[in-house]
Amino acid sequence: MSVERTQGSCLAIRTLPPLSISRCSHSSVSLDNASCGSPTWMGKGLTCVCFKRKGTYERVYINLTPLQEERQRRLKHRMKVHFDASRPDHQEALRALWSATYPDQELHGLVSDQWKEMGWQGRDPSTDFRGAGFISLENLLFFAKTFSTSFQHLLNKQGGKQVAWGYPFAVAGVNITFMIMQMLDLDATKPRTFVRAVFLQMLSENEWTFDLLYCIAFVVMDKQWLERNATYMEFNDVLKSTRSQLEKELLMDDVLRIEDMPSYSLLC
């Protein structure tokens, strides 16, 4: 990503095409008028938003391609699907998660004390999906299948620093999904951060960007947890720190794809 000064106080931020992002600061814009601006800014696939930063308001313009719009729509749909224990496909996803996590152990039932081994709060994991929905189960399953070594390492702390305490693995995964959803703010009508703009560019390169970002977030969170010798009471602080690290990496000049993020190298 390169930054180029244009007329007046405007900065144009250029990324890989076809995503076009521009930024203009206007100290005279009031908060009440910060939703958008002149209708002349609007066009098909073009959105803009003003937000306050260091005493001024900045407008973010994102011109989405049809591909980006479609992939964003699909992701938003995934985010709105609630976990339904009565649906056969949701039941099958749970069984698949168990098989990917414990391939040598037979699951005795979708409600069983066995689930506590994975870090669910009780015998029925379906009760823990309320915050993030079915996509949080999809994220865990994606992690378990795509980066099985990292997944098992985090689950069992194999070869790493052993701790006498820790975080509930599966529940932590649900919280990470929810954190990323908040960070990207995809439910907002208009984008409010450059992080979302960068993510949408990455999404055009790889449809699985959200799931890959989830895997990165998990290993970053675990790394920070161990480095801090954190306790369960500090989980929210570690999660906030993880979000800050992700945002920092996403906004690096040389990060144009999800694989360019420095912490992607932690996955194996």
Short mmCIF file of C-alpha atoms in Angstrom, two decimals:
data_model
loop_
_atom_site.label_atom_id
_atom_site.label_comp_id
_atom_site.label_asym_id
_atom_site.label_seq_id
_atom_site.Cartn_x
_atom_site.Cartn_y
_atom_site.Cartn_z
CA MET A 1 0.00 0.00 0.00
CA SER A 2 1.41 3.42 -0.93
CA VAL A 3 0.38 6.86 0.29
CA GLU A 4 0.28 9.74 -2.15
CA ARG A 5 -0.50 13.40 -1.41
CA THR A 6 -3.09 15.00 -3.67
CA GLN A 7 -4.62 18.46 -3.83
CA GLY A 8 -5.25 20.29 -0.57
CA SER A 9 -5.14 18.13 2.55
CA CYS A 10 -6.25 14.93 0.85
CA LEU A 11 -4.34 11.69 0.92
CA ALA A 12 -4.95 8.91 -1.57
CA ILE A 13 -4.11 5.43 -0.34
CA ARG A 14 -3.50 3.03 -3.17
CA THR A 15 -3.76 -0.73 -2.82
CA LEU A 16 -3.88 -3.52 -5.35
CA PRO A 17 -6.69 -2.91 -7.83
CA PRO A 18 -9.66 -3.08 -7.98
CA LEU A 19 -10.18 -1.67 -4.48
CA SER A 20 -9.80 2.11 -4.42
CA ILE A 21 -9.51 3.90 -1.08
CA SER A 22 -9.17 7.62 -0.59
CA ARG A 23 -8.93 9.66 2.57
CA CYS A 24 -9.70 13.35 3.08
CA SER A 25 -9.59 15.28 6.35
CA HIS A 26 -12.14 18.04 7.03
CA SER A 27 -12.02 19.70 10.42
CA SER A 28 -15.27 21.54 9.72
CA VAL A 29 -17.41 18.41 9.40
CA SER A 30 -19.74 17.97 12.31
CA LEU A 31 -20.45 14.63 13.96
CA ASP A 32 -24.12 14.88 13.03
CA ASN A 33 -23.18 15.06 9.36
CA ALA A 34 -20.59 12.32 9.54
CA SER A 35 -22.67 9.57 7.95
CA CYS A 36 -21.86 10.55 4.37
CA GLY A 37 -21.69 13.70 2.34
CA SER A 38 -22.73 15.20 -0.92
CA PRO A 39 -24.78 12.88 -3.15
CA THR A 40 -22.21 13.58 -5.89
CA TRP A 41 -19.87 11.23 -4.02
CA MET A 42 -22.29 8.37 -4.40
CA GLY A 43 -22.29 5.94 -7.28
CA LYS A 44 -22.85 2.27 -7.89
CA GLY A 45 -20.69 0.28 -5.52
CA LEU A 46 -19.31 3.45 -3.87
CA THR A 47 -19.74 4.15 -0.17
CA CYS A 48 -18.20 6.74 2.08
CA VAL A 49 -18.10 7.56 5.77
CA CYS A 50 -16.62 10.27 7.97
CA PHE A 51 -15.00 9.49 11.31
CA LYS A 52 -13.01 11.45 13.85
CA ARG A 53 -9.28 11.01 14.15
CA LYS A 54 -6.88 13.28 16.02
CA GLY A 55 -9.31 16.18 16.13
CA THR A 56 -10.41 15.99 12.49
CA TYR A 57 -12.91 13.97 10.52
CA GLU A 58 -11.82 11.72 7.70
CA ARG A 59 -13.85 10.27 4.88
CA VAL A 60 -13.22 6.72 3.73
CA TYR A 61 -14.31 5.85 0.20
CA ILE A 62 -14.47 2.23 -0.91
CA ASN A 63 -15.38 1.29 -4.43
CA LEU A 64 -16.34 -2.37 -4.35
CA THR A 65 -16.17 -4.66 -7.36
CA PRO A 66 -19.01 -7.11 -8.01
CA LEU A 67 -16.76 -9.91 -6.72
CA GLN A 68 -16.05 -8.06 -3.47
CA GLU A 69 -19.72 -7.23 -3.01
CA GLU A 70 -20.71 -10.86 -3.53
CA ARG A 71 -18.07 -12.23 -1.16
CA GLN A 72 -18.94 -9.65 1.47
CA ARG A 73 -22.62 -10.60 1.11
CA ARG A 74 -21.81 -14.29 1.59
CA LEU A 75 -19.70 -13.55 4.65
CA LYS A 76 -22.44 -11.39 6.16
CA HIS A 77 -24.89 -14.23 5.59
CA ARG A 78 -22.58 -16.66 7.37
CA MET A 79 -22.32 -14.28 10.31
CA LYS A 80 -26.10 -14.17 10.72
CA VAL A 81 -26.66 -17.93 10.87
CA HIS A 82 -27.44 -19.02 14.42
CA PHE A 83 -26.39 -22.44 15.61
CA ASP A 84 -29.41 -24.73 15.56
CA ALA A 85 -28.94 -28.07 17.34
CA SER A 86 -31.94 -29.49 15.47
CA ARG A 87 -30.39 -28.99 12.02
CA PRO A 88 -28.66 -32.12 10.63
CA ASP A 89 -25.92 -30.08 8.92
CA HIS A 90 -25.10 -28.29 12.20
CA GLN A 91 -25.04 -31.61 14.03
CA GLU A 92 -22.72 -33.02 11.39
CA ALA A 93 -20.40 -30.03 11.73
CA LEU A 94 -20.11 -30.71 15.46
CA ARG A 95 -19.29 -34.35 14.81
CA ALA A 96 -16.73 -33.30 12.20
CA LEU A 97 -15.09 -30.98 14.71
CA TRP A 98 -14.81 -33.82 17.21
CA SER A 99 -13.34 -36.16 14.59
CA ALA A 100 -10.81 -33.55 13.48
CA THR A 101 -9.84 -32.83 17.08
CA TYR A 102 -9.81 -36.36 18.48
CA PRO A 103 -9.51 -38.72 15.48
CA ASP A 104 -8.85 -41.74 17.71
CA GLN A 105 -11.70 -41.15 20.16
CA GLU A 106 -15.29 -42.11 19.53
CA LEU A 107 -17.87 -39.45 20.36
CA HIS A 108 -20.63 -40.81 22.56
CA GLY A 109 -23.15 -38.09 21.78
CA LEU A 110 -23.72 -34.45 20.88
CA VAL A 111 -24.46 -33.93 24.56
CA SER A 112 -21.67 -35.55 26.53
CA ASP A 113 -19.07 -34.84 29.20
CA GLN A 114 -16.49 -35.49 26.49
CA TRP A 115 -16.99 -31.99 25.11
CA LYS A 116 -15.49 -30.51 28.25
CA GLU A 117 -12.14 -31.95 27.14
CA MET A 118 -12.17 -29.52 24.23
CA GLY A 119 -12.90 -26.55 26.43
CA TRP A 120 -16.66 -26.13 26.20
CA GLN A 121 -18.39 -24.88 29.31
CA GLY A 122 -20.64 -27.89 29.73
CA ARG A 123 -21.90 -31.14 28.26
CA ASP A 124 -23.75 -29.40 25.44
CA PRO A 125 -21.49 -27.22 23.23
CA SER A 126 -24.50 -25.78 21.38
CA THR A 127 -25.16 -23.47 24.34
CA ASP A 128 -21.80 -21.72 23.80
CA PHE A 129 -22.48 -20.57 20.23
CA ARG A 130 -24.99 -17.87 21.17
CA GLY A 131 -22.51 -15.01 20.93
CA ALA A 132 -21.02 -15.72 17.49
CA GLY A 133 -23.33 -18.26 15.87
CA PHE A 134 -22.61 -21.11 13.49
CA ILE A 135 -19.64 -19.35 11.87
CA SER A 136 -17.67 -19.81 15.09
CA LEU A 137 -18.05 -23.58 14.70
CA GLU A 138 -17.05 -23.29 11.05
CA ASN A 139 -13.95 -21.35 12.12
CA LEU A 140 -12.89 -24.00 14.63
CA LEU A 141 -13.43 -26.75 12.07
CA PHE A 142 -11.48 -24.82 9.42
CA PHE A 143 -8.59 -24.34 11.86
CA ALA A 144 -8.59 -28.00 12.87
CA LYS A 145 -8.52 -29.22 9.26
CA THR A 146 -6.32 -26.58 7.62
CA PHE A 147 -3.63 -26.11 10.27
CA SER A 148 -3.95 -29.30 12.28
CA THR A 149 -0.46 -29.03 13.80
CA SER A 150 -1.07 -25.53 15.15
CA PHE A 151 -4.57 -26.50 16.27
CA GLN A 152 -3.32 -29.48 18.25
CA HIS A 153 -0.40 -27.48 19.62
CA LEU A 154 -2.73 -24.85 21.04
CA LEU A 155 -5.20 -27.42 22.31
CA ASN A 156 -2.64 -29.56 24.07
CA LYS A 157 0.30 -27.16 24.52
CA GLN A 158 2.50 -29.78 22.89
CA GLY A 159 6.15 -28.83 22.86
CA GLY A 160 5.39 -25.41 24.27
CA LYS A 161 5.38 -23.86 27.68
CA GLN A 162 3.30 -25.99 30.00
CA VAL A 163 0.90 -24.13 32.24
CA ALA A 164 -1.01 -25.25 35.28
CA TRP A 165 -3.89 -23.01 34.26
CA GLY A 166 -5.22 -21.86 30.94
CA TYR A 167 -8.23 -20.76 28.95
CA PRO A 168 -11.08 -23.00 27.78
CA PHE A 169 -9.93 -23.73 24.24
CA ALA A 170 -13.24 -24.02 22.39
CA VAL A 171 -14.94 -21.15 24.21
CA ALA A 172 -11.89 -19.00 23.50
CA GLY A 173 -12.35 -19.83 19.83
CA VAL A 174 -15.94 -18.59 19.89
CA ASN A 175 -14.79 -15.35 21.53
CA ILE A 176 -12.13 -14.88 18.86
CA THR A 177 -14.73 -15.16 16.11
CA PHE A 178 -16.87 -12.54 17.83
CA MET A 179 -13.85 -10.25 18.28
CA ILE A 180 -12.99 -10.40 14.57
CA MET A 181 -16.60 -9.71 13.61
CA GLN A 182 -16.51 -6.58 15.78
CA MET A 183 -13.12 -5.51 14.45
CA LEU A 184 -14.20 -5.73 10.81
CA ASP A 185 -17.58 -4.11 11.51
CA LEU A 186 -19.10 -5.80 8.47
CA ASP A 187 -22.65 -5.26 9.68
CA ALA A 188 -22.25 -1.50 9.44
CA THR A 189 -23.91 0.09 6.41
CA LYS A 190 -20.85 2.22 5.78
CA PRO A 191 -17.21 1.33 6.51
CA ARG A 192 -15.71 3.16 9.47
CA THR A 193 -12.10 1.95 9.48
CA PHE A 194 -9.29 1.29 7.03
CA VAL A 195 -8.95 -2.17 8.56
CA ARG A 196 -12.23 -3.14 6.92
CA ALA A 197 -11.09 -1.67 3.62
CA VAL A 198 -7.88 -3.69 3.68
CA PHE A 199 -9.81 -6.82 4.64
CA LEU A 200 -12.17 -6.40 1.68
CA GLN A 201 -9.19 -6.18 -0.64
CA MET A 202 -7.82 -9.40 0.85
CA LEU A 203 -11.25 -11.00 0.49
CA SER A 204 -11.11 -10.38 -3.25
CA GLU A 205 -7.83 -12.28 -3.35
CA ASN A 206 -8.99 -15.19 -1.16
CA GLU A 207 -12.57 -16.07 -0.23
CA TRP A 208 -11.33 -17.78 2.95
CA THR A 209 -9.69 -14.63 4.30
CA PHE A 210 -12.02 -14.42 7.33
CA ASP A 211 -11.28 -18.02 8.33
CA LEU A 212 -7.54 -17.54 7.81
CA LEU A 213 -7.61 -14.35 9.87
CA TYR A 214 -9.33 -16.36 12.59
CA CYS A 215 -6.50 -18.91 12.62
CA ILE A 216 -3.92 -16.13 12.82
CA ALA A 217 -5.83 -14.49 15.66
CA PHE A 218 -5.91 -17.74 17.63
CA VAL A 219 -2.15 -18.31 17.46
CA VAL A 220 -1.47 -14.64 18.26
CA MET A 221 -3.80 -14.81 21.26
CA ASP A 222 -2.16 -17.98 22.54
CA LYS A 223 1.32 -16.54 22.08
CA GLN A 224 0.42 -13.41 24.03
CA TRP A 225 -1.28 -15.51 26.70
CA LEU A 226 1.88 -17.51 27.34
CA GLU A 227 4.19 -14.49 27.16
CA ARG A 228 2.10 -12.71 29.80
CA ASN A 229 1.65 -15.77 32.02
CA ALA A 230 -1.97 -14.65 31.90
CA THR A 231 -4.75 -15.95 34.09
CA TYR A 232 -8.34 -16.60 33.10
CA MET A 233 -9.34 -13.25 34.60
CA GLU A 234 -7.06 -11.53 32.08
CA PHE A 235 -8.59 -13.19 29.03
CA ASN A 236 -10.41 -10.05 27.86
CA ASP A 237 -7.21 -8.02 28.13
CA VAL A 238 -5.33 -10.56 26.06
CA LEU A 239 -8.13 -10.55 23.48
CA LYS A 240 -7.95 -6.75 23.24
CA SER A 241 -4.20 -6.95 22.78
CA THR A 242 -4.69 -9.58 20.10
CA ARG A 243 -7.09 -7.31 18.23
CA SER A 244 -4.58 -4.44 18.40
CA GLN A 245 -1.87 -6.69 16.96
CA LEU A 246 -4.10 -7.79 14.10
CA GLU A 247 -5.10 -4.22 13.27
CA LYS A 248 -1.45 -3.14 13.31
CA GLU A 249 -0.44 -5.89 10.92
CA LEU A 250 -3.38 -5.33 8.57
CA LEU A 251 -2.39 -1.68 8.16
CA MET A 252 1.27 -2.36 7.37
CA ASP A 253 2.32 -0.96 4.00
CA ASP A 254 3.57 -4.27 2.61
CA VAL A 255 0.56 -6.33 3.74
CA LEU A 256 -1.64 -6.78 0.69
CA ARG A 257 -2.72 -10.40 1.15
CA ILE A 258 -3.64 -12.36 4.26
CA GLU A 259 -0.45 -14.39 3.79
CA ASP A 260 1.60 -11.17 4.05
CA MET A 261 0.67 -10.64 7.69
CA PRO A 262 3.78 -11.31 9.84
CA SER A 263 1.86 -13.54 12.25
CA TYR A 264 0.73 -15.82 9.39
CA SER A 265 4.15 -17.47 9.74
CA LEU A 266 3.10 -18.77 13.17
CA LEU A 267 0.70 -21.21 11.51
CA CYS A 268 1.78 -24.71 10.64
#
